Amino acid sequence: MCGADEVFLEPDGLQGDDYVDWCLEVCRTRSIQVLVPGRARPNVSARRAEFEALGTQVLVAADDATLRLLEDKPPFLAGIPEDVALVSRFINVNTVSEYTAAVESFRQESGTACFKQVKT
């Protein structure tokens, strides 16, 4: 089994480019060779050249545009053609009342529901 040589607790509250700046600083000061980001993957991917300039390889699944699509579930799922894959019914909610209505809708239909954060 393989494991990372170093593991870091990420600071609370850092998002987007602030998170990327923190990652760059850690990679620079610790001479990190490979980074597997825990969040803000599209932002990290968009700035991959900055990591490469430090000698750090970034391991993410795709370029930043593709990652943004994959991590925004409703438009990603809505764009999958039926002849490619069957997508379970989903409801995008933004408020408590929308959430309550969605739960009731799924209860009436099948008795169960799975809830996921829209963006990571």
mmCIF file of C-alpha atoms in Angstrom:
data_model
loop_
_atom_site.group_PDB
_atom_site.id
_atom_site.type_symbol
_atom_site.label_atom_id
_atom_site.label_comp_id
_atom_site.label_asym_id
_atom_site.label_seq_id
_atom_site.Cartn_x
_atom_site.Cartn_y
_atom_site.Cartn_z
ATOM 1 C CA MET A 1 0.000 0.000 0.000
ATOM 2 C CA CYS A 2 1.241 3.514 -0.803
ATOM 3 C CA GLY A 3 0.635 6.653 1.142
ATOM 4 C CA ALA A 4 1.607 10.267 0.939
ATOM 5 C CA ASP A 5 4.948 11.307 2.397
ATOM 6 C CA GLU A 6 3.225 14.323 3.944
ATOM 7 C CA VAL A 7 -0.386 15.126 4.758
ATOM 8 C CA PHE A 8 -1.675 18.522 5.819
ATOM 9 C CA LEU A 9 -4.777 19.747 7.550
ATOM 10 C CA GLU A 10 -6.158 22.475 5.348
ATOM 11 C CA PRO A 11 -6.955 25.771 7.047
ATOM 12 C CA ASP A 12 -10.650 26.408 7.663
ATOM 13 C CA GLY A 13 -12.373 28.915 5.439
ATOM 14 C CA LEU A 14 -9.975 28.994 2.525
ATOM 15 C CA GLN A 15 -11.754 28.720 -0.791
ATOM 16 C CA GLY A 16 -11.050 29.308 -4.455
ATOM 17 C CA ASP A 17 -7.860 31.176 -5.234
ATOM 18 C CA ASP A 18 -7.082 31.741 -1.543
ATOM 19 C CA TYR A 19 -6.920 27.955 -1.169
ATOM 20 C CA VAL A 20 -4.719 27.691 -4.273
ATOM 21 C CA ASP A 21 -2.375 30.362 -2.892
ATOM 22 C CA TRP A 22 -2.052 28.336 0.335
ATOM 23 C CA CYS A 23 -1.344 25.167 -1.651
ATOM 24 C CA LEU A 24 1.312 26.945 -3.704
ATOM 25 C CA GLU A 25 3.002 28.205 -0.545
ATOM 26 C CA VAL A 26 3.009 24.732 1.035
ATOM 27 C CA CYS A 27 4.365 23.184 -2.166
ATOM 28 C CA ARG A 28 7.068 25.863 -2.396
ATOM 29 C CA THR A 29 8.206 25.716 1.228
ATOM 30 C CA ARG A 30 8.035 21.913 1.528
ATOM 31 C CA SER A 31 9.298 21.050 -2.001
ATOM 32 C CA ILE A 32 6.176 18.970 -2.649
ATOM 33 C CA GLN A 33 6.537 16.873 -5.805
ATOM 34 C CA VAL A 34 2.917 15.772 -6.238
ATOM 35 C CA LEU A 35 -0.249 17.536 -5.060
ATOM 36 C CA VAL A 36 -3.634 15.825 -4.809
ATOM 37 C CA PRO A 37 -5.903 18.738 -3.869
ATOM 38 C CA GLY A 38 -8.719 18.123 -1.423
ATOM 39 C CA ARG A 39 -10.950 20.906 -2.716
ATOM 40 C CA ALA A 40 -11.081 23.760 -5.222
ATOM 41 C CA ARG A 41 -9.900 21.331 -7.882
ATOM 42 C CA PRO A 42 -11.004 23.556 -10.803
ATOM 43 C CA ASN A 43 -9.068 26.492 -9.336
ATOM 44 C CA VAL A 44 -5.982 24.341 -8.770
ATOM 45 C CA SER A 45 -6.213 22.917 -12.279
ATOM 46 C CA ALA A 46 -6.543 26.411 -13.787
ATOM 47 C CA ARG A 47 -3.261 27.377 -12.118
ATOM 48 C CA ARG A 48 -1.413 24.152 -12.866
ATOM 49 C CA ALA A 49 1.434 26.032 -14.574
ATOM 50 C CA GLU A 50 2.273 27.800 -11.302
ATOM 51 C CA PHE A 51 2.639 24.435 -9.558
ATOM 52 C CA GLU A 52 4.698 23.026 -12.419
ATOM 53 C CA ALA A 53 7.027 26.038 -12.150
ATOM 54 C CA LEU A 54 7.685 24.914 -8.556
ATOM 55 C CA GLY A 55 8.352 21.348 -9.693
ATOM 56 C CA THR A 56 4.989 20.116 -8.368
ATOM 57 C CA GLN A 57 2.791 17.809 -10.423
ATOM 58 C CA VAL A 58 -0.945 18.346 -9.852
ATOM 59 C CA LEU A 59 -3.133 15.238 -9.894
ATOM 60 C CA VAL A 60 -6.698 16.106 -10.867
ATOM 61 C CA ALA A 61 -9.083 14.305 -13.201
ATOM 62 C CA ALA A 62 -9.384 16.987 -15.884
ATOM 63 C CA ASP A 63 -8.817 20.574 -16.940
ATOM 64 C CA ASP A 64 -10.511 23.354 -14.981
ATOM 65 C CA ALA A 65 -13.475 23.797 -17.369
ATOM 66 C CA THR A 66 -14.329 20.092 -17.244
ATOM 67 C CA LEU A 67 -13.935 19.993 -13.461
ATOM 68 C CA ARG A 68 -16.265 22.992 -13.063
ATOM 69 C CA LEU A 69 -18.884 21.140 -15.113
ATOM 70 C CA LEU A 70 -18.445 17.878 -13.211
ATOM 71 C CA GLU A 71 -18.645 19.608 -9.847
ATOM 72 C CA ASP A 72 -21.853 21.515 -10.709
ATOM 73 C CA LYS A 73 -24.158 18.515 -10.653
ATOM 74 C CA PRO A 74 -27.497 19.847 -12.036
ATOM 75 C CA PRO A 75 -26.215 21.134 -15.405
ATOM 76 C CA PHE A 76 -23.856 18.166 -15.720
ATOM 77 C CA LEU A 77 -26.638 15.639 -15.127
ATOM 78 C CA ALA A 78 -29.109 17.546 -17.305
ATOM 79 C CA GLY A 79 -26.622 17.432 -20.183
ATOM 80 C CA ILE A 80 -26.238 13.653 -20.263
ATOM 81 C CA PRO A 81 -28.151 12.261 -23.253
ATOM 82 C CA GLU A 82 -30.591 9.438 -22.433
ATOM 83 C CA ASP A 83 -28.940 7.174 -25.003
ATOM 84 C CA VAL A 84 -25.614 7.542 -23.147
ATOM 85 C CA ALA A 85 -26.744 6.972 -19.555
ATOM 86 C CA LEU A 86 -29.879 6.964 -17.477
ATOM 87 C CA VAL A 87 -29.835 9.696 -14.853
ATOM 88 C CA SER A 88 -31.954 9.422 -11.746
ATOM 89 C CA ARG A 89 -34.504 12.149 -11.267
ATOM 90 C CA PHE A 90 -33.079 15.078 -9.360
ATOM 91 C CA ILE A 91 -34.357 18.335 -7.977
ATOM 92 C CA ASN A 92 -32.056 21.300 -7.447
ATOM 93 C CA VAL A 93 -33.032 23.201 -4.274
ATOM 94 C CA ASN A 94 -31.825 26.488 -2.832
ATOM 95 C CA THR A 95 -34.127 27.167 0.104
ATOM 96 C CA VAL A 96 -35.540 25.278 3.076
ATOM 97 C CA SER A 97 -39.022 25.321 1.543
ATOM 98 C CA GLU A 98 -37.695 23.910 -1.756
ATOM 99 C CA TYR A 99 -35.844 21.222 0.205
ATOM 100 C CA THR A 100 -39.016 20.305 2.118
ATOM 101 C CA ALA A 101 -41.019 20.103 -1.101
ATOM 102 C CA ALA A 102 -38.348 17.942 -2.751
ATOM 103 C CA VAL A 103 -38.279 15.534 0.187
ATOM 104 C CA GLU A 104 -42.065 15.202 0.048
ATOM 105 C CA SER A 105 -42.002 14.688 -3.720
ATOM 106 C CA PHE A 106 -39.463 11.868 -3.454
ATOM 107 C CA ARG A 107 -41.338 10.307 -0.521
ATOM 108 C CA GLN A 108 -44.537 10.148 -2.558
ATOM 109 C CA GLU A 109 -42.735 8.736 -5.573
ATOM 110 C CA SER A 110 -40.388 6.145 -4.103
ATOM 111 C CA GLY A 111 -40.089 6.549 -0.379
ATOM 112 C CA THR A 112 -36.388 7.397 -0.466
ATOM 113 C CA ALA A 113 -34.161 10.224 -1.558
ATOM 114 C CA CYS A 114 -30.451 10.919 -1.723
ATOM 115 C CA PHE A 115 -29.212 14.453 -1.153
ATOM 116 C CA LYS A 116 -25.889 15.750 -2.404
ATOM 117 C CA GLN A 117 -24.166 19.060 -2.279
ATOM 118 C CA VAL A 118 -24.398 20.699 -5.696
ATOM 119 C CA LYS A 119 -20.856 22.060 -5.779
ATOM 120 C CA THR A 120 -17.792 20.820 -3.973
#
